[in-house]
Amino acid sequence: MKVFDSTNTDVYFNLAMEEYLFKNCVDTEYLLLWKNHNSIVLGKHQNIFEEINLKAVEESGIQVARRNTGGGTVFHDEQNLNYSFICNSEGDGFADYEQFLIPVIKALNEMGIPAVKRRTSDIAIGEQKISGSAQTVKKGRVLHHGTLLYNSDLSLLKNLLKTTTGKITSKSVKSVRSDVTNIKKHMTDQSMTMAAFKDTLLEKLLPDGIEKVRLTEEDIQSIQALADEKYSQWEWNYGQSPKFSFEKESLVLSINGIKMPIDVKLEIIKGKIAKAEAIVDGLANAELEETLTGVRYGYREILHKLDETQFNKTAQIKIDNLTNCFL
Amino acid sequence: MKKNVQMPKLGEQMETGVLAAWNKEAGEVVKKGEVLFEIETEKVVSEVESMESGVLEEVFFEAGDEIKVDEIIAVINCD
């Protein structure tokens, strides 16, 4: 098994690196270690619009990325260590978690961390999760990856997750919120840095010797191209969301104090508003409906479109409040 | 000739699978070996490749549907 320890902390690069080594170097088995700068990472089949607070995420500038494996949404920062096993299995193409989780748990235990397996794909200390994992399988080749919360600042995540009074209907894969804890809190050696934790974990995982590899210039170029063309693109991160419908009834106050009910129904396909229904004060508003049809579903996009409407000029509603009727 | 596409059994315990995404749409040309759809179970994404070349003529389920193993989910016209 070859070990690659990525020094790049760009989430898009690292996800592209996984896909590249998974799909192109099919005779080689890898253990990858990588960390991302602050980012939100979604499962492959999730509806991003159901998971994140669009306005807060757009304003925070935090990166959002869709990964190639299943499951729910997680937060990454540079105090969260990700590991990936890329292996060729001889089974029927359906990977199991134990073969990857047991060695990780054993390595943590040898470091004095009382980690245990929980549910199918989690590692926990007591009742609190320290690691989640997920997989993708293609023709007997398995990518298993997991997070290890070492000393992450999870408070950053709080206001970035979805909150809406609207109703979203879809068949997407939902996130399951878990109570989490950082590994460092449970270490006897409180002075251990992330770098030392990573090196120790690696020694425990591969006690018979570690074969570290470097990426060639050509590999790096191919990976960067995949990151630029796929992983950093709106089409992948937002546009891949399963279709959904959105319904919201709002009562907005105009600047001159008039209450106006606005009922919105949207159909969103591939991240764009395919059908919009906006009923203002009991009457369908064709201008709003036409303006929003075909628009990418997002805070800034909708605000910008609404701002240009005649309705906005006459209704005297704060543009932020009007936009919120659609999110 | 028309060939049925069935929900594969990917593990001994598997009774149903969630068709998480279609990689082809009805009416599209499909080549043998191309990824036709994806299944997601227990956070595992499995890419399922087409065993036939032809036109994806009919699709009976949409992304997000939970489907029993062996159930017919699509028809490929191989003519």
Short mmCIF file of C-alpha atoms in Angstrom, two decimals:
data_model
loop_
_atom_site.label_atom_id
_atom_site.label_comp_id
_atom_site.label_asym_id
_atom_site.label_seq_id
_atom_site.Cartn_x
_atom_site.Cartn_y
_atom_site.Cartn_z
CA MET A 1 0.00 0.00 0.00
CA LYS A 2 1.39 3.36 -1.04
CA VAL A 3 0.97 6.38 1.21
CA PHE A 4 0.37 9.87 -0.07
CA ASP A 5 0.32 12.68 2.45
CA SER A 6 -1.25 15.68 0.72
CA THR A 7 0.04 19.08 1.73
CA ASN A 8 -2.58 20.86 -0.38
CA THR A 9 -5.56 22.03 1.71
CA ASP A 10 -7.85 22.92 -1.18
CA VAL A 11 -10.99 20.79 -0.90
CA TYR A 12 -11.51 20.68 -4.66
CA PHE A 13 -7.94 19.56 -5.31
CA ASN A 14 -8.12 16.85 -2.67
CA LEU A 15 -11.43 15.44 -3.91
CA ALA A 16 -10.05 15.43 -7.46
CA MET A 17 -6.91 13.68 -6.18
CA GLU A 18 -9.04 10.88 -4.73
CA GLU A 19 -10.99 10.42 -7.96
CA TYR A 20 -7.83 10.52 -10.07
CA LEU A 21 -6.02 7.86 -8.03
CA PHE A 22 -9.21 5.77 -7.79
CA LYS A 23 -9.91 5.77 -11.51
CA ASN A 24 -6.50 6.03 -13.17
CA CYS A 25 -3.99 4.10 -11.11
CA VAL A 26 -6.08 0.94 -10.84
CA ASP A 27 -3.25 -1.48 -10.01
CA THR A 28 -2.05 0.52 -7.03
CA GLU A 29 -3.58 0.56 -3.56
CA TYR A 30 -3.31 3.75 -1.56
CA LEU A 31 -3.68 5.28 1.84
CA LEU A 32 -4.18 9.02 1.46
CA LEU A 33 -4.01 11.58 4.25
CA TRP A 34 -5.36 15.04 3.65
CA LYS A 35 -6.80 18.09 5.32
CA ASN A 36 -9.02 20.80 3.92
CA HIS A 37 -9.24 24.46 4.70
CA ASN A 38 -12.67 25.40 6.12
CA SER A 39 -15.27 23.80 3.89
CA ILE A 40 -18.60 22.02 3.82
CA VAL A 41 -18.55 18.64 2.10
CA LEU A 42 -21.75 16.98 0.89
CA GLY A 43 -22.58 13.39 0.01
CA LYS A 44 -22.81 12.58 -3.70
CA HIS A 45 -26.58 12.31 -3.86
CA GLN A 46 -27.57 15.06 -1.51
CA ASN A 47 -29.64 18.11 -2.29
CA ILE A 48 -27.33 20.99 -1.41
CA PHE A 49 -30.32 23.31 -1.10
CA GLU A 50 -31.70 21.16 1.69
CA GLU A 51 -28.41 21.10 3.56
CA ILE A 52 -26.95 24.59 3.59
CA ASN A 53 -28.15 28.09 4.34
CA LEU A 54 -27.58 29.63 0.91
CA LYS A 55 -27.38 33.23 2.09
CA ALA A 56 -25.03 32.52 5.00
CA VAL A 57 -22.76 30.29 2.90
CA GLU A 58 -22.61 32.78 0.02
CA GLU A 59 -21.78 35.61 2.44
CA SER A 60 -19.20 33.59 4.40
CA GLY A 61 -17.29 32.66 1.24
CA ILE A 62 -16.75 29.20 2.70
CA GLN A 63 -16.15 26.53 0.08
CA VAL A 64 -18.82 23.96 -0.56
CA ALA A 65 -17.95 20.69 -2.26
CA ARG A 66 -19.76 17.55 -3.35
CA ARG A 67 -17.74 14.38 -2.83
CA ASN A 68 -17.86 11.11 -4.74
CA THR A 69 -19.14 8.93 -1.90
CA GLY A 70 -22.51 8.57 -0.21
CA GLY A 71 -23.85 9.84 3.08
CA GLY A 72 -24.43 13.25 4.62
CA THR A 73 -22.91 16.68 5.06
CA VAL A 74 -19.78 17.27 7.12
CA PHE A 75 -17.63 20.27 8.03
CA HIS A 76 -13.88 20.18 7.42
CA ASP A 77 -11.12 22.40 8.71
CA GLU A 78 -7.38 21.94 9.08
CA GLN A 79 -7.82 20.28 12.46
CA ASN A 80 -9.83 17.48 10.88
CA LEU A 81 -7.72 14.69 9.36
CA ASN A 82 -9.16 12.80 6.40
CA TYR A 83 -7.93 9.38 5.44
CA SER A 84 -8.78 7.43 2.28
CA PHE A 85 -8.14 3.79 1.52
CA ILE A 86 -8.24 2.95 -2.17
CA CYS A 87 -8.19 -0.83 -2.55
CA ASN A 88 -9.03 -3.59 -4.99
CA SER A 89 -11.46 -6.00 -3.37
CA GLU A 90 -12.05 -9.50 -4.56
CA GLY A 91 -15.63 -9.61 -3.34
CA ASP A 92 -18.88 -9.15 -5.21
CA GLY A 93 -18.36 -5.43 -5.56
CA PHE A 94 -20.07 -4.46 -2.34
CA ALA A 95 -17.59 -3.23 0.19
CA ASP A 96 -17.94 -3.58 3.91
CA TYR A 97 -16.83 -1.04 6.48
CA GLU A 98 -15.21 -3.28 9.08
CA GLN A 99 -12.11 -4.07 7.02
CA PHE A 100 -11.24 -0.37 7.02
CA LEU A 101 -12.68 0.81 10.34
CA ILE A 102 -11.18 -1.91 12.55
CA PRO A 103 -7.52 -1.02 11.72
CA VAL A 104 -8.25 2.69 12.30
CA ILE A 105 -9.93 1.97 15.64
CA LYS A 106 -7.05 -0.32 16.66
CA ALA A 107 -4.52 2.39 15.78
CA LEU A 108 -6.45 4.96 17.82
CA ASN A 109 -6.71 2.55 20.76
CA GLU A 110 -2.95 1.99 20.67
CA MET A 111 -2.60 5.75 21.00
CA GLY A 112 -4.68 5.61 24.17
CA ILE A 113 -7.89 6.89 22.57
CA PRO A 114 -10.94 4.90 23.72
CA ALA A 115 -12.49 4.80 20.24
CA VAL A 116 -15.21 2.27 19.39
CA LYS A 117 -17.18 1.42 16.26
CA ARG A 118 -20.70 2.84 16.23
CA ARG A 119 -23.51 2.13 13.77
CA THR A 120 -22.30 0.93 10.36
CA SER A 121 -19.74 3.54 9.46
CA ASP A 122 -18.94 5.74 12.48
CA ILE A 123 -16.24 5.78 15.15
CA ALA A 124 -17.16 7.21 18.53
CA ILE A 125 -15.81 7.94 21.99
CA GLY A 126 -18.62 7.11 24.39
CA GLU A 127 -21.78 8.36 22.74
CA GLN A 128 -20.04 11.08 20.72
CA LYS A 129 -18.91 10.69 17.13
CA ILE A 130 -15.27 11.40 16.20
CA SER A 131 -15.30 9.94 12.70
CA GLY A 132 -17.73 9.33 9.87
CA SER A 133 -16.99 7.39 6.73
CA ALA A 134 -18.41 6.59 3.32
CA GLN A 135 -17.49 4.67 0.20
CA THR A 136 -17.76 4.41 -3.52
CA VAL A 137 -17.39 1.16 -5.44
CA LYS A 138 -16.63 0.65 -9.11
CA LYS A 139 -15.82 -2.72 -10.61
CA GLY A 140 -14.33 -4.16 -7.43
CA ARG A 141 -12.25 -1.07 -6.66
CA VAL A 142 -13.22 0.57 -3.40
CA LEU A 143 -12.68 4.07 -2.14
CA HIS A 144 -13.28 4.22 1.59
CA HIS A 145 -12.70 7.55 3.27
CA GLY A 146 -13.34 9.00 6.66
CA THR A 147 -12.96 12.08 8.79
CA LEU A 148 -11.10 12.21 12.10
CA LEU A 149 -12.07 15.22 14.18
CA TYR A 150 -8.84 16.07 15.95
CA ASN A 151 -9.40 19.61 17.14
CA SER A 152 -11.96 21.14 14.78
CA ASP A 153 -13.83 24.34 15.47
CA LEU A 154 -17.35 23.16 14.82
CA SER A 155 -18.92 26.42 15.96
CA LEU A 156 -18.19 27.77 12.47
CA LEU A 157 -20.73 25.39 11.04
CA LYS A 158 -23.70 26.36 13.14
CA ASN A 159 -25.16 29.21 11.13
CA LEU A 160 -24.26 27.68 7.78
CA LEU A 161 -26.70 24.80 7.92
CA LYS A 162 -30.14 24.99 6.38
CA THR A 163 -32.84 26.83 8.18
CA THR A 164 -36.02 27.71 6.33
CA THR A 165 -39.64 27.98 7.26
CA GLY A 166 -40.41 26.80 3.74
CA LYS A 167 -41.14 23.21 2.87
CA ILE A 168 -38.73 21.23 0.69
CA THR A 169 -39.87 17.95 -0.86
CA SER A 170 -37.36 15.63 -2.50
CA LYS A 171 -36.07 12.07 -2.57
CA SER A 172 -32.50 13.08 -1.78
CA VAL A 173 -30.18 11.44 0.76
CA LYS A 174 -30.64 13.28 4.06
CA SER A 175 -28.01 14.14 6.65
CA VAL A 176 -28.25 12.68 10.14
CA ARG A 177 -27.08 15.15 12.79
CA SER A 178 -24.79 13.58 15.38
CA ASP A 179 -23.37 14.70 18.67
CA VAL A 180 -19.62 15.00 18.05
CA THR A 181 -16.42 15.46 20.02
CA ASN A 182 -12.77 16.18 19.21
CA ILE A 183 -10.18 13.44 19.69
CA LYS A 184 -7.66 15.81 21.28
CA LYS A 185 -9.96 16.33 24.27
CA HIS A 186 -9.58 12.65 25.08
CA MET A 187 -5.78 12.42 24.71
CA THR A 188 -3.52 12.03 27.73
CA ASP A 189 -0.88 14.08 25.90
CA GLN A 190 -2.64 17.42 25.46
CA SER A 191 0.37 18.93 23.73
CA MET A 192 0.22 16.62 20.69
CA THR A 193 -0.09 18.61 17.49
CA MET A 194 -2.15 17.63 14.47
CA ALA A 195 1.09 16.80 12.60
CA ALA A 196 2.26 14.49 15.39
CA PHE A 197 -1.18 12.87 15.59
CA LYS A 198 -1.10 12.20 11.86
CA ASP A 199 2.42 10.71 11.93
CA THR A 200 1.66 8.51 14.94
CA LEU A 201 -1.57 7.27 13.39
CA LEU A 202 0.27 6.38 10.20
CA GLU A 203 2.94 4.40 12.11
CA LYS A 204 0.22 2.48 13.98
CA LEU A 205 -1.76 1.80 10.79
CA LEU A 206 1.27 0.52 8.88
CA PRO A 207 3.65 -0.94 11.49
CA ASP A 208 5.59 -2.95 8.89
CA GLY A 209 6.82 0.13 7.08
CA ILE A 210 5.46 3.11 5.22
CA GLU A 211 6.05 3.60 1.51
CA LYS A 212 5.44 7.27 0.89
CA VAL A 213 4.90 8.41 -2.70
CA ARG A 214 4.87 11.78 -4.38
CA LEU A 215 2.67 12.90 -7.22
CA THR A 216 4.40 13.57 -10.52
CA GLU A 217 4.10 16.94 -12.21
CA GLU A 218 1.80 15.26 -14.74
CA ASP A 219 -0.42 13.83 -11.96
CA ILE A 220 -0.70 17.25 -10.35
CA GLN A 221 -1.70 18.85 -13.64
CA SER A 222 -4.35 16.22 -14.32
CA ILE A 223 -5.71 16.52 -10.79
CA GLN A 224 -5.80 20.30 -10.96
CA ALA A 225 -7.65 20.08 -14.28
CA LEU A 226 -10.24 17.75 -12.72
CA ALA A 227 -10.60 20.11 -9.76
CA ASP A 228 -11.09 23.08 -12.09
CA GLU A 229 -13.45 21.35 -14.52
CA LYS A 230 -15.55 19.37 -12.06
CA TYR A 231 -15.13 19.73 -8.33
CA SER A 232 -15.05 23.53 -8.12
CA GLN A 233 -17.91 23.98 -10.58
CA TRP A 234 -21.46 25.04 -9.78
CA GLU A 235 -22.74 22.31 -12.11
CA TRP A 236 -21.27 19.60 -9.88
CA ASN A 237 -21.73 21.10 -6.43
CA TYR A 238 -25.18 22.62 -6.93
CA GLY A 239 -26.44 21.37 -10.31
CA GLN A 240 -26.11 17.70 -9.37
CA SER A 241 -28.75 18.04 -6.66
CA PRO A 242 -31.78 15.82 -7.14
CA LYS A 243 -34.88 17.71 -8.26
CA PHE A 244 -37.08 19.13 -5.51
CA SER A 245 -40.03 21.35 -4.85
CA PHE A 246 -40.12 24.32 -2.50
CA GLU A 247 -43.16 25.93 -0.92
CA LYS A 248 -43.26 28.92 1.39
CA GLU A 249 -45.93 31.27 2.65
CA SER A 250 -44.60 34.62 3.82
CA LEU A 251 -46.12 37.81 5.13
CA VAL A 252 -43.83 40.71 4.28
CA LEU A 253 -44.05 44.27 5.46
CA SER A 254 -43.59 47.01 2.89
CA ILE A 255 -41.62 50.15 3.74
CA ASN A 256 -44.86 52.11 4.16
CA GLY A 257 -46.24 49.55 6.60
CA ILE A 258 -48.53 47.46 4.40
CA LYS A 259 -48.61 43.71 5.09
CA MET A 260 -48.45 41.65 1.95
CA PRO A 261 -48.86 37.86 1.78
CA ILE A 262 -46.53 36.21 -0.76
CA ASP A 263 -46.98 32.49 -1.44
CA VAL A 264 -44.26 30.82 -3.44
CA LYS A 265 -44.05 27.42 -5.11
CA LEU A 266 -40.93 26.42 -7.01
CA GLU A 267 -39.76 23.35 -8.89
CA ILE A 268 -35.97 23.13 -8.98
CA ILE A 269 -34.32 20.83 -11.50
CA LYS A 270 -30.52 20.55 -11.81
CA GLY A 271 -30.17 23.49 -9.45
CA LYS A 272 -32.25 25.88 -11.56
CA ILE A 273 -35.80 27.13 -11.09
CA ALA A 274 -37.75 25.19 -13.72
CA LYS A 275 -41.17 26.42 -12.64
CA ALA A 276 -42.08 29.35 -10.42
CA GLU A 277 -45.40 30.29 -8.91
CA ALA A 278 -45.63 33.53 -6.92
CA ILE A 279 -48.99 34.60 -5.53
CA VAL A 280 -48.94 38.13 -4.15
CA ASP A 281 -51.99 39.19 -2.17
CA GLY A 282 -54.01 36.37 -3.75
CA LEU A 283 -53.03 37.12 -7.35
CA ALA A 284 -50.51 35.25 -9.49
CA ASN A 285 -47.67 37.60 -10.36
CA ALA A 286 -46.57 36.76 -13.90
CA GLU A 287 -43.63 39.14 -13.82
CA LEU A 288 -42.01 37.46 -10.80
CA GLU A 289 -42.74 34.02 -12.22
CA GLU A 290 -41.18 34.80 -15.59
CA THR A 291 -38.21 36.59 -14.08
CA LEU A 292 -37.25 33.66 -11.88
CA THR A 293 -37.80 30.83 -14.34
CA GLY A 294 -34.46 29.41 -15.48
CA VAL A 295 -32.48 31.19 -12.75
CA ARG A 296 -29.90 29.33 -10.65
CA TYR A 297 -31.40 28.78 -7.20
CA GLY A 298 -29.28 30.90 -4.88
CA TYR A 299 -29.53 33.98 -2.68
CA ARG A 300 -27.51 36.41 -4.77
CA GLU A 301 -28.96 35.23 -8.10
CA ILE A 302 -32.56 35.57 -6.95
CA LEU A 303 -31.93 38.90 -5.23
CA HIS A 304 -30.31 40.28 -8.35
CA LYS A 305 -33.20 39.18 -10.58
CA LEU A 306 -35.88 40.44 -8.21
CA ASP A 307 -34.10 43.75 -7.86
CA GLU A 308 -34.65 44.46 -11.56
CA THR A 309 -38.39 43.81 -11.53
CA GLN A 310 -41.10 46.43 -11.84
CA PHE A 311 -42.79 44.74 -8.89
CA ASN A 312 -39.79 45.53 -6.70
CA LYS A 313 -39.85 49.16 -7.77
CA THR A 314 -43.52 49.64 -6.85
CA ALA A 315 -44.07 47.28 -3.90
CA GLN A 316 -41.64 49.06 -1.56
CA ILE A 317 -40.48 45.84 0.07
CA LYS A 318 -36.90 45.53 1.28
CA ILE A 319 -35.16 43.44 -1.34
CA ASP A 320 -33.68 41.13 1.30
CA ASN A 321 -37.15 40.40 2.70
CA LEU A 322 -38.57 39.79 -0.77
CA THR A 323 -35.69 37.42 -1.60
CA ASN A 324 -36.27 35.49 1.60
CA CYS A 325 -39.77 34.58 0.36
CA PHE A 326 -38.05 32.31 -2.17
CA LEU A 327 -35.47 30.64 0.13
CA MET B 1 -34.20 -7.19 -29.12
CA LYS B 2 -35.32 -5.66 -25.84
CA LYS B 3 -33.41 -6.39 -22.66
CA ASN B 4 -34.62 -5.69 -19.14
CA VAL B 5 -32.39 -3.90 -16.65
CA GLN B 6 -32.89 -5.23 -13.14
CA MET B 7 -31.93 -4.01 -9.69
CA PRO B 8 -28.70 -5.92 -8.97
CA LYS B 9 -28.00 -7.75 -5.73
CA LEU B 10 -24.73 -6.29 -4.48
CA GLY B 11 -24.45 -8.06 -1.17
CA GLU B 12 -25.84 -11.12 0.56
CA GLN B 13 -27.92 -9.00 2.91
CA MET B 14 -29.26 -6.70 0.21
CA GLU B 15 -33.01 -6.91 -0.36
CA THR B 16 -33.62 -3.44 -1.75
CA GLY B 17 -31.48 -0.64 -3.11
CA VAL B 18 -31.99 3.09 -3.55
CA LEU B 19 -31.57 4.17 -7.14
CA ALA B 20 -29.67 7.32 -6.26
CA ALA B 21 -29.07 8.73 -9.74
CA TRP B 22 -29.57 7.97 -13.41
CA ASN B 23 -26.49 8.65 -15.52
CA LYS B 24 -28.55 8.26 -18.70
CA GLU B 25 -31.96 9.56 -19.64
CA ALA B 26 -34.75 7.71 -21.45
CA GLY B 27 -34.12 7.92 -25.20
CA GLU B 28 -30.35 8.16 -24.82
CA VAL B 29 -27.87 5.80 -26.47
CA VAL B 30 -26.09 3.54 -23.99
CA LYS B 31 -22.91 1.58 -24.61
CA LYS B 32 -22.01 -1.64 -22.84
CA GLY B 33 -19.76 -0.77 -19.91
CA GLU B 34 -21.00 2.79 -19.49
CA VAL B 35 -22.34 3.75 -16.08
CA LEU B 36 -26.14 3.51 -16.36
CA PHE B 37 -27.19 4.35 -12.81
CA GLU B 38 -25.92 4.58 -9.25
CA ILE B 39 -27.16 2.89 -6.12
CA GLU B 40 -26.59 4.27 -2.63
CA THR B 41 -26.94 2.06 0.45
CA GLU B 42 -25.38 2.74 3.86
CA LYS B 43 -23.32 5.63 2.42
CA VAL B 44 -21.85 3.35 -0.24
CA VAL B 45 -22.21 4.59 -3.81
CA SER B 46 -22.10 1.77 -6.37
CA GLU B 47 -21.85 2.59 -10.04
CA VAL B 48 -23.77 0.09 -12.14
CA GLU B 49 -22.62 -0.34 -15.72
CA SER B 50 -24.81 -1.27 -18.63
CA MET B 51 -24.52 -4.89 -19.76
CA GLU B 52 -25.98 -4.01 -23.16
CA SER B 53 -25.50 -1.51 -25.95
CA GLY B 54 -28.63 0.12 -27.33
CA VAL B 55 -31.16 2.82 -26.58
CA LEU B 56 -32.49 3.28 -23.07
CA GLU B 57 -36.09 2.95 -24.15
CA GLU B 58 -38.10 3.01 -20.94
CA VAL B 59 -37.32 3.92 -17.36
CA PHE B 60 -39.74 2.82 -14.64
CA PHE B 61 -38.21 4.51 -11.59
CA GLU B 62 -36.74 7.89 -10.75
CA ALA B 63 -33.77 8.91 -8.63
CA GLY B 64 -34.50 8.42 -4.96
CA ASP B 65 -36.76 5.37 -5.37
CA GLU B 66 -36.15 2.29 -3.24
CA ILE B 67 -36.38 -0.81 -5.41
CA LYS B 68 -36.46 -4.55 -4.66
CA VAL B 69 -33.58 -6.70 -5.91
CA ASP B 70 -34.33 -8.19 -9.36
CA GLU B 71 -37.17 -5.77 -10.06
CA ILE B 72 -37.15 -4.43 -13.63
CA ILE B 73 -36.14 -0.78 -13.61
CA ALA B 74 -35.60 -0.07 -17.30
CA VAL B 75 -35.63 -1.51 -20.81
CA ILE B 76 -32.81 -1.22 -23.34
CA ASN B 77 -33.62 -1.69 -27.01
CA CYS B 78 -30.57 -3.39 -28.51
CA ASP B 79 -31.68 -3.32 -32.18
#
